[in-house]
Short mmCIF file of C-alpha atoms and ligand atoms in Angstrom, two decimals:
data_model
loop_
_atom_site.label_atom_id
_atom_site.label_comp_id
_atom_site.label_asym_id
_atom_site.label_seq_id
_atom_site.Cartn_x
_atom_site.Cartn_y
_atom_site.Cartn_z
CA UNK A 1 -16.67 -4.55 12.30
CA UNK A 2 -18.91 -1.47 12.58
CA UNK A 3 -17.19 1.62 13.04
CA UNK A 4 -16.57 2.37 16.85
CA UNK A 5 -17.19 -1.25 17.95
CA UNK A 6 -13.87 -3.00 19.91
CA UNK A 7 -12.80 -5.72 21.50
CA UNK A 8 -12.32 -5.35 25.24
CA UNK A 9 -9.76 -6.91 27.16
CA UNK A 10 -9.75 -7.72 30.54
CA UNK A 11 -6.31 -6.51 31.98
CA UNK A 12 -6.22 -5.95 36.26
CA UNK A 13 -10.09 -5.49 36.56
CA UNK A 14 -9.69 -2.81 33.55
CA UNK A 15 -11.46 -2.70 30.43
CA UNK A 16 -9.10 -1.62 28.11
CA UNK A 17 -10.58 -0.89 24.51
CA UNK A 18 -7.88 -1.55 22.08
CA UNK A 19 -7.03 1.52 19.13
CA UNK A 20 -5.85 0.16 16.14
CA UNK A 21 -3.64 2.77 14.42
CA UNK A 22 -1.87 0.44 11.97
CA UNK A 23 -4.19 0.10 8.78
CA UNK A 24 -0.94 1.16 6.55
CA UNK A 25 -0.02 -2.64 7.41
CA UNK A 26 -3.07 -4.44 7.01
CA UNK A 27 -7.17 -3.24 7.51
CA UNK A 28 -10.06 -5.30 9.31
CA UNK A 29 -12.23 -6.94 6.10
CA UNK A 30 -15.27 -4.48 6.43
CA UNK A 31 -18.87 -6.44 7.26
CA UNK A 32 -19.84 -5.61 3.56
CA UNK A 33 -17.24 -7.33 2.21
CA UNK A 34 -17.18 -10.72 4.21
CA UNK A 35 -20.97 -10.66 3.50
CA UNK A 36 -20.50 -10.07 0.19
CA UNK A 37 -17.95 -13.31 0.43
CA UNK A 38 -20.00 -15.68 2.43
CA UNK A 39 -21.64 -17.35 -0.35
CA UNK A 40 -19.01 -17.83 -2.18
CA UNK A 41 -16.97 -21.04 0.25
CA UNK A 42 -20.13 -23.62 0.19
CA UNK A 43 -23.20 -21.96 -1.79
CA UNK A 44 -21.54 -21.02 -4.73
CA UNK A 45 -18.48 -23.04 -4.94
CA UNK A 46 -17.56 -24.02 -8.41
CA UNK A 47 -14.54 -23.33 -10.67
CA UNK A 48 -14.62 -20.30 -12.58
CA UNK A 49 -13.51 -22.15 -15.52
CA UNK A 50 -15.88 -24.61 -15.81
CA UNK A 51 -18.57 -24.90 -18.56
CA UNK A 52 -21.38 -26.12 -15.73
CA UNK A 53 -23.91 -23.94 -14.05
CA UNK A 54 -21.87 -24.23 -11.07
CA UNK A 55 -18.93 -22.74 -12.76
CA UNK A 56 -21.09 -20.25 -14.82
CA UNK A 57 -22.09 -18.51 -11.55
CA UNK A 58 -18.61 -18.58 -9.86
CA UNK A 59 -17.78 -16.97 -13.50
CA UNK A 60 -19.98 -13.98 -13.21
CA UNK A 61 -19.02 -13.43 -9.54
CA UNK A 62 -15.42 -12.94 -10.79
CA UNK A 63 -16.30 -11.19 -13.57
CA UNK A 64 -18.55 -8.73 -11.21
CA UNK A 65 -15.75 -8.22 -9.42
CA UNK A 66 -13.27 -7.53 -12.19
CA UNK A 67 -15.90 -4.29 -13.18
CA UNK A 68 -15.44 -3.16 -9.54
CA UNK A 69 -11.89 -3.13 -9.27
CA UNK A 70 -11.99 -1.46 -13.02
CA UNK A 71 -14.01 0.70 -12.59
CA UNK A 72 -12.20 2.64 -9.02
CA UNK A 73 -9.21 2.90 -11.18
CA UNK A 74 -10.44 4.34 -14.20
CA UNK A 75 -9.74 0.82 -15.91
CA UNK A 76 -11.31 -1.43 -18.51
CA UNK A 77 -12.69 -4.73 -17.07
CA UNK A 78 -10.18 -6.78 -19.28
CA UNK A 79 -7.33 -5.08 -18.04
CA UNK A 80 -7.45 -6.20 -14.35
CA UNK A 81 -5.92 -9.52 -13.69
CA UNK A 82 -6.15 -11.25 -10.21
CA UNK A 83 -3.28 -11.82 -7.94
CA UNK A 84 -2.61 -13.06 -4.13
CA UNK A 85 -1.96 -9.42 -3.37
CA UNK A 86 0.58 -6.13 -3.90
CA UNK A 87 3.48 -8.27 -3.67
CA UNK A 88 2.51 -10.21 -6.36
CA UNK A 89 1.71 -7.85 -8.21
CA UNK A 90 4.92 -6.07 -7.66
CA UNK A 91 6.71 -9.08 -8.53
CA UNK A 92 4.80 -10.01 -12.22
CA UNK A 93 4.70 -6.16 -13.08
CA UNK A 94 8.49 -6.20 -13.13
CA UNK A 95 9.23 -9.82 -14.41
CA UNK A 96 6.62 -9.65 -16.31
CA UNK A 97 7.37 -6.81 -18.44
CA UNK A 98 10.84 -7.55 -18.24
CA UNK A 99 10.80 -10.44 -20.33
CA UNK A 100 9.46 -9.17 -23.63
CA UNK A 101 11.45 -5.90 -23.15
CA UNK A 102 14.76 -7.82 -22.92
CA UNK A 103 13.48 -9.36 -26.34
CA UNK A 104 13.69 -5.88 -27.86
CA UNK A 105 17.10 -4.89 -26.59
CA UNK A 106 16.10 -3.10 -23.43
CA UNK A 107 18.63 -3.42 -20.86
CA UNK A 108 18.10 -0.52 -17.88
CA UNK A 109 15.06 -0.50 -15.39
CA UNK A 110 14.82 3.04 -13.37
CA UNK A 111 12.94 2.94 -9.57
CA UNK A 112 13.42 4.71 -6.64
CA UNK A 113 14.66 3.80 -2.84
CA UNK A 114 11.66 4.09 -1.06
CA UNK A 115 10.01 1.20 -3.14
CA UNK A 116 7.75 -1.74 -0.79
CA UNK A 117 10.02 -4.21 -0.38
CA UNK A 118 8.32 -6.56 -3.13
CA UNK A 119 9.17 -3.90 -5.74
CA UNK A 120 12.68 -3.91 -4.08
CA UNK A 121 13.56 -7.44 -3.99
CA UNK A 122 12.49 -7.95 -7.40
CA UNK A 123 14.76 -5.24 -9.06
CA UNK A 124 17.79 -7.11 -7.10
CA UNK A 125 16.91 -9.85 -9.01
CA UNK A 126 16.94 -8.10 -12.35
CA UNK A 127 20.19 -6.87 -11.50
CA UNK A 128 21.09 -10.77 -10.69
CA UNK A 129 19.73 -11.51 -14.22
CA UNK A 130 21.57 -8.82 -16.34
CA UNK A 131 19.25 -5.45 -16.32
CA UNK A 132 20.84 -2.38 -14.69
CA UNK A 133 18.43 -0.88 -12.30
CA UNK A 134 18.62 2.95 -11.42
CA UNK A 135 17.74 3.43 -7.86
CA UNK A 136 16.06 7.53 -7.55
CA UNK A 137 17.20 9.36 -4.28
CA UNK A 138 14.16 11.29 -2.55
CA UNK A 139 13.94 14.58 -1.03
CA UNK A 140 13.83 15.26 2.83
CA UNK A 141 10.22 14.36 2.28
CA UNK A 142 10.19 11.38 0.48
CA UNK A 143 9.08 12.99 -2.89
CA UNK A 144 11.39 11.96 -6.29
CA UNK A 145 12.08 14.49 -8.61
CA UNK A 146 10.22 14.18 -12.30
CA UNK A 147 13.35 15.51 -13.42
CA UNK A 148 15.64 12.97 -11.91
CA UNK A 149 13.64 10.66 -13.93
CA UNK A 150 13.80 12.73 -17.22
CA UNK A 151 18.06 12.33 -16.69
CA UNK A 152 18.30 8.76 -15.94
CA UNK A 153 15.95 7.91 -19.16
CA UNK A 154 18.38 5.59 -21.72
CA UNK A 155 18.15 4.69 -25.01
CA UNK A 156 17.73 1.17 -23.38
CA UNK A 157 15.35 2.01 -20.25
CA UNK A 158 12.45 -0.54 -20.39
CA UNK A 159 10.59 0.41 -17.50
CA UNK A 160 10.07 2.91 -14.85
CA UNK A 161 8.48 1.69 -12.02
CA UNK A 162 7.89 4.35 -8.86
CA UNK A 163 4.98 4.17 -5.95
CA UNK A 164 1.93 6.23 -5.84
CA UNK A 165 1.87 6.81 -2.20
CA UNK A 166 4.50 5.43 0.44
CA UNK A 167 3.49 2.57 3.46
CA UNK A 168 5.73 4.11 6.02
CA UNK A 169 5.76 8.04 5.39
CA UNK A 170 2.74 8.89 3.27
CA UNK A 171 4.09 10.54 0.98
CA UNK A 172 2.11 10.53 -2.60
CA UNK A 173 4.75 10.76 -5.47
CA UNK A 174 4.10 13.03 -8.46
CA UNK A 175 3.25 9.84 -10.65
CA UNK A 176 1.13 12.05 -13.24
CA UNK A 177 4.40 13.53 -14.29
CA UNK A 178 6.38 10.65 -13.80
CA UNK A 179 4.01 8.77 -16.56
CA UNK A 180 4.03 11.43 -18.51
CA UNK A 181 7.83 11.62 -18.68
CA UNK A 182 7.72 7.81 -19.77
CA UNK A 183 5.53 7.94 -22.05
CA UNK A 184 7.18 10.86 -23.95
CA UNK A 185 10.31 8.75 -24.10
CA UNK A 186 8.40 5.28 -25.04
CA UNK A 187 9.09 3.59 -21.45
CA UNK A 188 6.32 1.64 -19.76
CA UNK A 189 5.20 2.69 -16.54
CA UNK A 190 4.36 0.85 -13.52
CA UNK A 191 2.90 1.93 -10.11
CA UNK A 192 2.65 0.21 -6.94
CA UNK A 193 -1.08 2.00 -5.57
CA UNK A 194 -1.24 -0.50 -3.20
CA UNK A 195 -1.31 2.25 -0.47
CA UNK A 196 -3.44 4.83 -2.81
CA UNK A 197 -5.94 2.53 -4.03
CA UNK A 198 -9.43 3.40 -1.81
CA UNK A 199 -7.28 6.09 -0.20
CA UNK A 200 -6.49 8.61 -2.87
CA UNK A 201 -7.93 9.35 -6.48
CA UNK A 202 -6.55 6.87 -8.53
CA UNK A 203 -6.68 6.75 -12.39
CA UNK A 204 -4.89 4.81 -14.84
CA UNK A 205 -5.21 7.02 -17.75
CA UNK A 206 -4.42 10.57 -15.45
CA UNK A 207 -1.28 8.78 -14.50
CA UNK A 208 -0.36 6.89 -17.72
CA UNK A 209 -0.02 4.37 -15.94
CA UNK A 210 0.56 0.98 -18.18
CA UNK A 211 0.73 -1.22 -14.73
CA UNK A 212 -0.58 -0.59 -11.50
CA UNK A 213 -0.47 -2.97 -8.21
CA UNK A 214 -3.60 -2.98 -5.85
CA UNK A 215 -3.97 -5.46 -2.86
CA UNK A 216 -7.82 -6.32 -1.16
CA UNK A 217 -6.57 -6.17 2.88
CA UNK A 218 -5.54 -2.18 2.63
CA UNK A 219 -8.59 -1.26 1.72
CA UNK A 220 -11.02 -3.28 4.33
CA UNK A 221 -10.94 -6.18 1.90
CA UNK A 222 -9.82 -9.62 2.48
CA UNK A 223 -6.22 -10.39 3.03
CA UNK A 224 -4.23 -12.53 0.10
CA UNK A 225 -5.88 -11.12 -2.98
CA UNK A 226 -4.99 -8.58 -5.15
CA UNK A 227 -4.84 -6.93 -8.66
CA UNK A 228 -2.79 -5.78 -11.49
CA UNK A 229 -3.56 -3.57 -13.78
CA UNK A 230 -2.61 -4.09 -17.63
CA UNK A 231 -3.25 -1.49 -20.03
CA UNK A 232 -4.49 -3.24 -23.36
CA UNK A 233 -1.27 -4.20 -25.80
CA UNK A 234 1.02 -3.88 -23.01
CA UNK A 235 2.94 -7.35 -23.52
CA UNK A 236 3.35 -9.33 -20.42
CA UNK A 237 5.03 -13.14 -19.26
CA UNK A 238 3.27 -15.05 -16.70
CA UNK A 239 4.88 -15.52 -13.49
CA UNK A 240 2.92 -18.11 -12.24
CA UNK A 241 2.46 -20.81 -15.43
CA UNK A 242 -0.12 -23.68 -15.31
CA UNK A 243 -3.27 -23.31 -16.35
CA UNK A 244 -5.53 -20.86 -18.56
CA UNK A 245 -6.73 -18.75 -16.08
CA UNK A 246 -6.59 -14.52 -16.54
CA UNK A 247 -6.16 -14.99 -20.12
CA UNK A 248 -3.00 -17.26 -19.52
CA UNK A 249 -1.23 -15.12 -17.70
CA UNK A 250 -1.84 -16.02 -13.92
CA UNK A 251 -2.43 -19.91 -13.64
CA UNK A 252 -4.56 -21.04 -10.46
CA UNK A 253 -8.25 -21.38 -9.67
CA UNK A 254 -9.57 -17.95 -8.55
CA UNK A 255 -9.77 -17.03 -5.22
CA UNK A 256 -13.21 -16.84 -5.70
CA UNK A 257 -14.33 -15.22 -1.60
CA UNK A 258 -11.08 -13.56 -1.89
CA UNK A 259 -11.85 -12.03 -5.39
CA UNK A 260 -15.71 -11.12 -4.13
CA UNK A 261 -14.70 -9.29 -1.14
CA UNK A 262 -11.92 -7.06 -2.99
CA UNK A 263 -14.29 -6.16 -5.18
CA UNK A 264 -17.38 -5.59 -2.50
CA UNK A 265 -14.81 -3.61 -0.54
CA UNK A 266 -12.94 -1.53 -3.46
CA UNK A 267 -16.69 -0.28 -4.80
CA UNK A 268 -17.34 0.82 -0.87
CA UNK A 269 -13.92 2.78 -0.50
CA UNK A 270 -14.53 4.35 -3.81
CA UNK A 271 -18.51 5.72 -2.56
CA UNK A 272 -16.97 6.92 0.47
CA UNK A 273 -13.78 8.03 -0.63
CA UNK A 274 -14.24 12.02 -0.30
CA UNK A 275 -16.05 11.79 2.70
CA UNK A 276 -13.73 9.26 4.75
CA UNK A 277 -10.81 11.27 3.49
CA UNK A 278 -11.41 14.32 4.51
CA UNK A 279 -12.75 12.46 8.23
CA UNK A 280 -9.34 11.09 8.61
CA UNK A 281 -7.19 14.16 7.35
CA UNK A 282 -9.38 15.63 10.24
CA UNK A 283 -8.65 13.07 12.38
CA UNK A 284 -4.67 12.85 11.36
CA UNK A 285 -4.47 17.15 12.12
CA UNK A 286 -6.05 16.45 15.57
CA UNK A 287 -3.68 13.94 16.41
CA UNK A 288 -0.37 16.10 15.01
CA UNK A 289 -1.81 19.25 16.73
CA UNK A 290 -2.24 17.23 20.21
CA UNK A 291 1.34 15.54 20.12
CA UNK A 292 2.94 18.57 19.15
CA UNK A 293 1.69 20.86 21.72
CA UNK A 294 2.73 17.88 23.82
CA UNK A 295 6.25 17.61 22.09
CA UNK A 296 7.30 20.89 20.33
CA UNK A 297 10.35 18.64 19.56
CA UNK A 298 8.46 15.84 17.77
CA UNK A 299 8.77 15.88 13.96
CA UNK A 300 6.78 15.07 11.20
CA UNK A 301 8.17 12.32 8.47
CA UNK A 302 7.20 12.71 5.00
CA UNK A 303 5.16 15.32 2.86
CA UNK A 304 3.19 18.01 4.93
CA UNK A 305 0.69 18.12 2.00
CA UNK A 306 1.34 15.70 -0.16
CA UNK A 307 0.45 12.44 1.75
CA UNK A 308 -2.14 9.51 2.29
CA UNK A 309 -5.36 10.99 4.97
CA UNK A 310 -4.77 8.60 7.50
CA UNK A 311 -0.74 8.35 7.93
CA UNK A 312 0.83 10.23 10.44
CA UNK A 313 4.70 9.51 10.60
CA UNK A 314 6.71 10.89 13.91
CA UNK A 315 9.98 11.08 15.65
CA UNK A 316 10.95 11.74 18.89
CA UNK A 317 14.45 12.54 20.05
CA UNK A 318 16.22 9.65 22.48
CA UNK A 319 13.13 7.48 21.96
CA UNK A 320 13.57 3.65 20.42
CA UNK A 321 10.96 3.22 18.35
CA UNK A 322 10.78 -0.47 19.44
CA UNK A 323 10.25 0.04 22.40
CA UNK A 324 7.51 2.56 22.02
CA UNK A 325 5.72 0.24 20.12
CA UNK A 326 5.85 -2.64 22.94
CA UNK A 327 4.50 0.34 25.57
CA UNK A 328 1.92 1.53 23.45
CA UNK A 329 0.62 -1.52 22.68
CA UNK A 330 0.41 -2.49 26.60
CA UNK A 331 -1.74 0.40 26.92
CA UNK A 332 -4.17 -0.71 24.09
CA UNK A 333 -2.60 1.02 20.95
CA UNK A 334 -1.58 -0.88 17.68
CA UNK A 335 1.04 1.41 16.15
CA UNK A 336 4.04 0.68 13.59
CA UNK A 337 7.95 1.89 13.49
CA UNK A 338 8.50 2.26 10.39
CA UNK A 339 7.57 -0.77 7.61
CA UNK A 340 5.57 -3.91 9.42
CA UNK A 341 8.13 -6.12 7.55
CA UNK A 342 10.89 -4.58 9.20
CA UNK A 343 9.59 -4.36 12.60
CA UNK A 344 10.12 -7.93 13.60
CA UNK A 345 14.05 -7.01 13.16
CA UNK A 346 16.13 -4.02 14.29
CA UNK A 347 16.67 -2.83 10.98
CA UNK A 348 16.31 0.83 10.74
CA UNK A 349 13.68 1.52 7.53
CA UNK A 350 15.30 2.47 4.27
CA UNK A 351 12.70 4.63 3.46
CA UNK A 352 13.61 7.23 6.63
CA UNK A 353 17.29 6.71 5.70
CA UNK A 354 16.48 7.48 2.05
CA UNK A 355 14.77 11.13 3.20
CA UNK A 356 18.16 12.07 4.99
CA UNK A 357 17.42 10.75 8.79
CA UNK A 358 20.11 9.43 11.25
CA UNK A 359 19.89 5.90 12.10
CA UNK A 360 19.14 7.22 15.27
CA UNK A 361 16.18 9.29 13.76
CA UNK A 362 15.02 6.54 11.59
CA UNK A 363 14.65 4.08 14.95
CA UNK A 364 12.80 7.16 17.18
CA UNK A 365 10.29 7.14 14.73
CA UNK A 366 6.27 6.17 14.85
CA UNK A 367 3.68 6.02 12.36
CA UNK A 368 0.38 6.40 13.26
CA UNK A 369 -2.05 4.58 10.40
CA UNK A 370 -5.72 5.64 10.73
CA UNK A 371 -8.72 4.33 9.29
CA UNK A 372 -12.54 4.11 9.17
CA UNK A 373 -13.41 2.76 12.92
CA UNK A 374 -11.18 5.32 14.59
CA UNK A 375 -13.31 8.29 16.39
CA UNK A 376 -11.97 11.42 18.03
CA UNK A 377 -12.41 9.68 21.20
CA UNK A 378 -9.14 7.68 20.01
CA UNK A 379 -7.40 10.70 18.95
CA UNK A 380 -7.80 11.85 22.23
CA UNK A 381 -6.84 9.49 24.02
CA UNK A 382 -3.45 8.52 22.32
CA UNK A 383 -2.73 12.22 22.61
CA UNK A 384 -3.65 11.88 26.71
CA UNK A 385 -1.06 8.90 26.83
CA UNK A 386 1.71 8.62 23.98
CA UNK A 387 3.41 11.74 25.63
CA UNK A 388 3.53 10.11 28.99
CA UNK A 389 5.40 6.72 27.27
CA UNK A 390 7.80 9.14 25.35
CA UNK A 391 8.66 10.85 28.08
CA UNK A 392 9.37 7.87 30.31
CA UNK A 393 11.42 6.46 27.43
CA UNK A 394 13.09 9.40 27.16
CA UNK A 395 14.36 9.80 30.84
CA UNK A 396 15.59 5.73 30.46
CA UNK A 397 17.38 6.83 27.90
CA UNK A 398 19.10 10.10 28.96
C1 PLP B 1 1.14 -3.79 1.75
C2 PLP B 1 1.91 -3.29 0.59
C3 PLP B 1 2.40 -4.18 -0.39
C4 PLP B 1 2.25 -5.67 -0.27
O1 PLP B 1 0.92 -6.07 -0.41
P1 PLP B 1 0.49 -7.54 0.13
O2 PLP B 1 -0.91 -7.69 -0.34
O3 PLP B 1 0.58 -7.46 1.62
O4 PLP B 1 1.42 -8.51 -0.47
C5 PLP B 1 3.08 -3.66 -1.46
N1 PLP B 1 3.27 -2.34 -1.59
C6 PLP B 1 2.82 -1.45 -0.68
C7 PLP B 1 3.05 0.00 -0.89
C8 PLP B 1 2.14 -1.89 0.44
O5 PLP B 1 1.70 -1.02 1.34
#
């Protein structure tokens, strides 16, 4: 979709141009990239492993792409492996180190609280299968202490595994010094960059990072591909066995489209990366500035400095976050409260609790996820009616 282009809808004789302010859960697949991906259904259709001309050019395509996710994370080709996405990735990093690590005695896993659910999930399931997993508190803005890490570091730690940048609040983590800290002590370190990855400058090697999770949709890719990262000698089990695909360590014909449009979209982020960044920490400041001279009781969640361009996190006293969603959304914006996953569900977000909010903080909360087809016309125009909904919620409520 090219930037400032939207779908009307018809609602009472109004146009109503729809603002989509939730790219932390999933971004539109830019025109590049579907381009890019055309091809590759019915033109150039055949399997990546075979020996035929067919599967010779499917081969290179792959292989094309492999250099372009490399090369935005400061990677070597042959350490990217293809995935169905960041929660696969999440999954394999841990499982798949795991394995070989329990081989050589290791026992203890250390993460923090305001992991992606993937990362989450999986650790409960170490714990199911014998590892002890260390769960880091944050600070009131989401940030883990390097330090915190340094003390939890055992004799048997395996694995360190803490987020580059966080889905609901934005905040980055200090994951240069977190790597470093592992590395000094001989533990493996993994990263989820899922949110970081187009956003933020990302770099294996800066972060010693041994594993790193990136999925195609959050960066204006297609949704249900993805990547992880393994540094070379970094041993690894398959998680999904069959065939000899990725080296033998991630069975399944390649999502060949899928694969072509990650990489199409990943090489785009990466050229535009400063620019867009700086355009959407713009953007984000507007927004802040507008709601707060609206709200001088309206917070900010998560880092003031240290946080992804395009997420804004808020909370408003006596609001349900719910049901400012439902409003918004009637008046044409796409927002989030707190983690998509968790906003089918009343659940308040573990992340917010994590930080130090109330439940009742945690559910008056709003994040705001920006991205490249928003305009300052957008900005002001959420500013011109969010404060209206709050308000009204607020008097329901009180
Ligand atoms: C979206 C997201 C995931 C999951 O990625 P999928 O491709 O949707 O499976 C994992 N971690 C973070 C931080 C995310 O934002």
């Amino acid at each position: 979709m090219a930037r400032g282009k939207r779908v009307p809808l018809r609602q009472k004789g109004l146009i109503l141009m729809r603002i989509y302010l939730d790219h932390a859960a999933t971004t539109p697949t830019r025109r590049e990239a579907l381009e890019a991906m055309l091809p590759y259904f019915a033109e150039v259709y055949g399997n990546a492993s075979s020996i035929h001309t067919e599967g010779r050019k499917a081969r290179r395509a792959v292989e094309k792409a492999r250099q372009q996710v490399a090369a935005a994370i400061g990677a070597e080709a042959r350490e990217v492996y293809f995935t169905a996405g960041g929660s696969e990735s999440d999954n394999w990093a841990i499982r798949g180190a795991a394995q070989p690590l329990w081989e050589q005695g290791k026992r203890h896993l250390i993460t923090s609280r305001v992991e992606h659910p993937a990362l989450l999930r999986t650790c409960e399931k170490m714990e199911k299968l014998g590892w002890q997993v260390t769960y880091l508190p944050v600070d009131a803005f989401g940030r883990v202490s390097p330090e915190n890490v340094r003390q939890a570091i055992r004799p048997d730690t395996g694995l360190i595994s803490v987020m580059a940048a966080n889905n609901e609040v934005g905040t980055l983590q200090p994951v240069g010094e977190i790597g470093r800290i592992a590395h000094e002590s001989g533990v493996l370190f993994h990263t989820d960059a899922v949110q970081a990855v187009g956003s933020i400058p990302v770099d294996v090697n800066d972060w010693n990072a041994d594993l790193l999770s990136l999925s195609g949709h959050k960066f204006y890719g297609p949704k249900g591909v993805g990547a992880l990262y393994v540094r070379r000698g970094v041993r690894m089990d398959p998680l999904i066995f069959g065939g000899e695909q990725e080296k033998g360590l991630r069975a399944g014909t390649e999502n060949l489209p899928g694969i072509v449009g990650m990489g199409a979209a990943l090489e785009l982020a990466e050229k535009e990366r400063p620019e867009e960044a700086a355009r959407l920490t713009r953007l984000r400041t507007m927004l802040l500035d507008g709601l707060a001279a609206a709200f001088p009781d309206c917070q900010m969640n998560g880092h003031p400095e240290h946080r992804l361009p395009g997420n804004l996190n808020l909370r408003f006293p006596l609001v349900e976050g719910e049901s400012l969603l439902m409003r918004l959304d009637l008046a044409g914006i796409a927002a989030s409260a707190g983690s998509a996953c968790s906003s089918g569900s009343m659940e308040v977000s573990h992340v917010l609790t994590a930080m130090g909010l109330s439940e009742d903080e945690a559910r008056g909360s709003l994040r705001l996820s920006l991205g490249r087809e928003n305009t300052e016309e957008d900005i002001a125009r959420v500013v011109e009616i969010l404060p209206a909904i709050v308000r009204e919620l607020q008097e329901l409520r009180s």
